[in-house]
mmCIF file of C-alpha atoms in Angstrom:
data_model
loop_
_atom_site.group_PDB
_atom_site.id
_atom_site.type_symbol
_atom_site.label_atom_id
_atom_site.label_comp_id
_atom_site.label_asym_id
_atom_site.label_seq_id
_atom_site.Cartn_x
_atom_site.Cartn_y
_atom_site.Cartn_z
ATOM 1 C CA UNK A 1 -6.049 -18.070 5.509
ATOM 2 C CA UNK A 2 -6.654 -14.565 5.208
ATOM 3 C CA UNK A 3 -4.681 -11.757 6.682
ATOM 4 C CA UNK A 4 -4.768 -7.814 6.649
ATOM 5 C CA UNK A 5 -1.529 -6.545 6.675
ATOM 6 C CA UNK A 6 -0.657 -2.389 8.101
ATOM 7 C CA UNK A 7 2.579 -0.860 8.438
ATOM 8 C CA UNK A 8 1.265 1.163 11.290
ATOM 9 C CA UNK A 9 -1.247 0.823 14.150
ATOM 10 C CA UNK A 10 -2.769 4.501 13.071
ATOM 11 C CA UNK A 11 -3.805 2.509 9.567
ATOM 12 C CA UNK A 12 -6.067 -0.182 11.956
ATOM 13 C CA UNK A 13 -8.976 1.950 11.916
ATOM 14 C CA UNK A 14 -8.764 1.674 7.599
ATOM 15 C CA UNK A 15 -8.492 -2.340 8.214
ATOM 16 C CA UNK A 16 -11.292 -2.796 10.403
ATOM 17 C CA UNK A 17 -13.774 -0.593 8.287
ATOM 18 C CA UNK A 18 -12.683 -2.489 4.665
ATOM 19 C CA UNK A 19 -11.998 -5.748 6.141
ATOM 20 C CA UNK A 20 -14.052 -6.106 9.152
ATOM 21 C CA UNK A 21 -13.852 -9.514 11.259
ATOM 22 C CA UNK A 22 -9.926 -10.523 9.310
ATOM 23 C CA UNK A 23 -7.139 -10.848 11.486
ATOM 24 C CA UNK A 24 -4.940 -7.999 11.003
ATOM 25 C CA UNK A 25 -0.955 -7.703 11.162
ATOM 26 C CA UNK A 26 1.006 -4.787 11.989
ATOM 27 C CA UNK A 27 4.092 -5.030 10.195
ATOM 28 C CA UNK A 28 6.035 -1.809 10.644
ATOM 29 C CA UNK A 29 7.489 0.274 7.460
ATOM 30 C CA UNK A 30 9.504 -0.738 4.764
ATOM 31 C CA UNK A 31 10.694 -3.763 2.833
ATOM 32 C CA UNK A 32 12.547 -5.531 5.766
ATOM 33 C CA UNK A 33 9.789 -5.411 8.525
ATOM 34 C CA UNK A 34 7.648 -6.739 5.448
ATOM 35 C CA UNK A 35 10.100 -9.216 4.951
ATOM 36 C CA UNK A 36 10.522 -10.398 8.665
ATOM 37 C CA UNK A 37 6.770 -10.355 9.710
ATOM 38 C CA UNK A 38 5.794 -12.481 6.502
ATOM 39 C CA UNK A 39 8.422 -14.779 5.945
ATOM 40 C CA UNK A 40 6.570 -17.428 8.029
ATOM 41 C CA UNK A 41 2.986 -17.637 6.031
ATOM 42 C CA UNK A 42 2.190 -19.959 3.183
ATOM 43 C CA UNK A 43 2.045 -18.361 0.117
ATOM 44 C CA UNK A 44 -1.654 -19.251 -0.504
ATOM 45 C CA UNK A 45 -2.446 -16.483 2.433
ATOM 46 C CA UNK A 46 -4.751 -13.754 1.091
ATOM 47 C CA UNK A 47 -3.240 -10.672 2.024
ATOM 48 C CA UNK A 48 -5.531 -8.099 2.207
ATOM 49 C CA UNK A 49 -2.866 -4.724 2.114
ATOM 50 C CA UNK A 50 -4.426 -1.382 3.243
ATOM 51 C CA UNK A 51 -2.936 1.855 4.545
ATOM 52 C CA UNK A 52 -1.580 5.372 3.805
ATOM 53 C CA UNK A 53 -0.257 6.458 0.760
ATOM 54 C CA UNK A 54 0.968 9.484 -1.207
ATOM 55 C CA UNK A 55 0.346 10.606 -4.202
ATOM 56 C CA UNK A 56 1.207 13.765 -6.825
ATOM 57 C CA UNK A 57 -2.071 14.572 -7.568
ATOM 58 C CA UNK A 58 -4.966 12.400 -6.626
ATOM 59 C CA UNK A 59 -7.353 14.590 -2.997
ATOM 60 C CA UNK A 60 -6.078 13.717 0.416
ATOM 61 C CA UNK A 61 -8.862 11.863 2.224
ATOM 62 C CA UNK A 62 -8.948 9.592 -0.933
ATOM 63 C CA UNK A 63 -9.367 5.307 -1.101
ATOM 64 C CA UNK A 64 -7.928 4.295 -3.985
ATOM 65 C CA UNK A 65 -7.829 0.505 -5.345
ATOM 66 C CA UNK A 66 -4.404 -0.533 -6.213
ATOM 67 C CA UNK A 67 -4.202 -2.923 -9.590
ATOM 68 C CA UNK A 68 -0.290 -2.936 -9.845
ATOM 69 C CA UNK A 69 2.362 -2.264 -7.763
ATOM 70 C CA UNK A 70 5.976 -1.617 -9.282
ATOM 71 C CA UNK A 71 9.521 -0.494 -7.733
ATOM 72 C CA UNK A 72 9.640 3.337 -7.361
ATOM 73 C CA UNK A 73 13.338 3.865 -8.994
ATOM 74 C CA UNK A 74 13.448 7.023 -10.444
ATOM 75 C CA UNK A 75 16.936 6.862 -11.202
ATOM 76 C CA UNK A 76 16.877 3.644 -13.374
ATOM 77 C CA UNK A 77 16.309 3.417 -17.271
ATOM 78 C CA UNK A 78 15.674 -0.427 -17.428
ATOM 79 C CA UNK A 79 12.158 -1.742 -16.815
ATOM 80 C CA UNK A 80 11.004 -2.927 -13.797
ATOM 81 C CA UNK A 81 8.486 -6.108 -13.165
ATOM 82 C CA UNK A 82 4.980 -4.883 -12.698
ATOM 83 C CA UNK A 83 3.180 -7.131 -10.351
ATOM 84 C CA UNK A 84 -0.705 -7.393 -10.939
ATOM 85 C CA UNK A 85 -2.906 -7.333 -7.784
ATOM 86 C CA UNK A 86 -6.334 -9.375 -7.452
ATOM 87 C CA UNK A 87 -9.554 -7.095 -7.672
ATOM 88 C CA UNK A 88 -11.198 -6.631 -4.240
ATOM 89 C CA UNK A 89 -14.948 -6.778 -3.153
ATOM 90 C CA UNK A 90 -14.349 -3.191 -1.886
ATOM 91 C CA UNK A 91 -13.170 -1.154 -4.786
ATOM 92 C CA UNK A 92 -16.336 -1.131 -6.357
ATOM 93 C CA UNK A 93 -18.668 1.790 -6.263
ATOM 94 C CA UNK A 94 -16.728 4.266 -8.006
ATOM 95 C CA UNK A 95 -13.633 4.100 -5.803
ATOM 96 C CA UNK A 96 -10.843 5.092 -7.944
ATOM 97 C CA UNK A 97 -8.107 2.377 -9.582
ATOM 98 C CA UNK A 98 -4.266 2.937 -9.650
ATOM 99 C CA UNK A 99 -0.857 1.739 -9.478
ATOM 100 C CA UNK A 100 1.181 2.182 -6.413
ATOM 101 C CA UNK A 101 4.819 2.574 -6.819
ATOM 102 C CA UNK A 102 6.626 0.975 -3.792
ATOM 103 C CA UNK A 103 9.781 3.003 -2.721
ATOM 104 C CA UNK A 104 12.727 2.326 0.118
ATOM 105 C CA UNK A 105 12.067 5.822 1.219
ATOM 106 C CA UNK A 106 8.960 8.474 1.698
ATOM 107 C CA UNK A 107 8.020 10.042 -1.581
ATOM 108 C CA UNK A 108 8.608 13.626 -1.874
ATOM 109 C CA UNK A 109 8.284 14.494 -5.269
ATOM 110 C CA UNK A 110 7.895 12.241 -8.875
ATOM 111 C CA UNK A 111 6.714 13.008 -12.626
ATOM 112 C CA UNK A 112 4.293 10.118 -12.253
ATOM 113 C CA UNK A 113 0.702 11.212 -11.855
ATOM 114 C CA UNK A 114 -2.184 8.737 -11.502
ATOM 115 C CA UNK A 115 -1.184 6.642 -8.992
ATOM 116 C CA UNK A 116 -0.123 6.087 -4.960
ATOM 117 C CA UNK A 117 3.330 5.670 -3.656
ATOM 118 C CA UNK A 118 4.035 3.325 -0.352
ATOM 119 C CA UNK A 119 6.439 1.974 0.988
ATOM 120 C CA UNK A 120 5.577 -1.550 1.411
ATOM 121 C CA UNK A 121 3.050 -3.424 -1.281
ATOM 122 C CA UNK A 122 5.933 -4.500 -3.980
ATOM 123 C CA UNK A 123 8.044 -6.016 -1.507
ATOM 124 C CA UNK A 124 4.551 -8.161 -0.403
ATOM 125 C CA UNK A 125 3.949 -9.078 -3.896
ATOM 126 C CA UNK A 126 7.547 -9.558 -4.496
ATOM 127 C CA UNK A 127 7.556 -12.234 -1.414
ATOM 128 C CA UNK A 128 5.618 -14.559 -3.952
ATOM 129 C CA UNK A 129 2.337 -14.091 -2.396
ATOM 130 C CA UNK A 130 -0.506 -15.398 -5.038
ATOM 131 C CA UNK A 131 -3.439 -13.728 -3.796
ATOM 132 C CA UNK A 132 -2.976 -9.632 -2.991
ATOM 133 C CA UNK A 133 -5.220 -7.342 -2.753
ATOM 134 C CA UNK A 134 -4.823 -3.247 -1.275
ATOM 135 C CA UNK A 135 -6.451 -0.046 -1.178
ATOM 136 C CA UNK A 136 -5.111 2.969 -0.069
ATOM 137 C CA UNK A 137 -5.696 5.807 1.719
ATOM 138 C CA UNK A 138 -3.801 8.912 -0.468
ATOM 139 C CA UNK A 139 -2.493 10.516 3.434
ATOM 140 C CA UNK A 140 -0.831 13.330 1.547
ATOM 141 C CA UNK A 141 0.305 14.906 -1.727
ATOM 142 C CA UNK A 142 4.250 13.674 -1.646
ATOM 143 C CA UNK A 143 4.293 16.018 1.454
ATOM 144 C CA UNK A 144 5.758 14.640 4.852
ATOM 145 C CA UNK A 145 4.022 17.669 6.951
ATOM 146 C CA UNK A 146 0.421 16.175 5.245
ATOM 147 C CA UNK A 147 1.104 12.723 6.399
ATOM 148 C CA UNK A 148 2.201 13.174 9.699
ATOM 149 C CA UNK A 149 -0.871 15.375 10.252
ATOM 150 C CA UNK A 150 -2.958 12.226 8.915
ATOM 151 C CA UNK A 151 -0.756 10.293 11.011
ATOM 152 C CA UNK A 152 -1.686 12.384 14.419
ATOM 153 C CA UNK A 153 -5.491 11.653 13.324
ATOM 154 C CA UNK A 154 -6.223 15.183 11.756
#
């Protein structure tokens, strides 16, 4: 089975252009609407993750392929699992690769550079899920005003 999985019904028109004709699931934000809309698939489902994301330095308006996705704990000195994702068929052509850091709240500022921040692809991977993929759309630059202004379809 394959599945695309959004937080939000504003990220369907991402899904449907990078994964045309693949059931889609809206699963609202954050680790426990992850938790509660995925707990019922096999673990063999290729999830297919794709939606907004912020980042500290990469251009608004940018798909990015994610090939990790790690806890974003800033306030932690021990190290954190890094959970590899599966290459997709779409992030080819240049399309830039990065990590997304997976938070329990919207990212408004970090050291990190390089890479997205979301709030839900860690918690997916975390689930046990074998096959993952996601790319994301950077929807602002750790700026809440940027991504609600993506959000309204600006």
């Amino acid at each position: 089975m394959q599945l695309v999985v959004i937080a939000e019904e504003q990220e369907r028109r991402l899904a449907e252009k990078y994964f045309p004709g693949i059931e889609v699931r809206i699963t609202g934000v954050g680790a426990l609407n992850i938790m509660k809309s995925l707990r019922d698939l096999t673990l063999d489902t290729e999830i297919f993750n794709v939606g907004y994301a912020g980042s500290a330095n990469f251009e608004i308006g940018e798909m990015v392929e994610v090939t990790e996705a790690r806890l974003n704990h800033p306030n932690v000195n021990y190290p954190e699992p890094v959970l590899m994702l599966a290459p997709t068929r779409y992030g080819q052509n240049g399309m830039r690769k990065a990590p997304c850091y997976t938070g329990i709240d919207f990212c408004l500022q970090s050291n990190y550079t390089n890479c997205v921040f979301d709030m839900e692809l860690a918690f997916i991977c975390a689930m046990g899920f074998h096959n993952v993929h996601a790319l994301k759309y950077v929807s602002d630059n750790l700026s809440l005003h940027d991504y609600r202004q993506v959000g309204n379809g600006v």
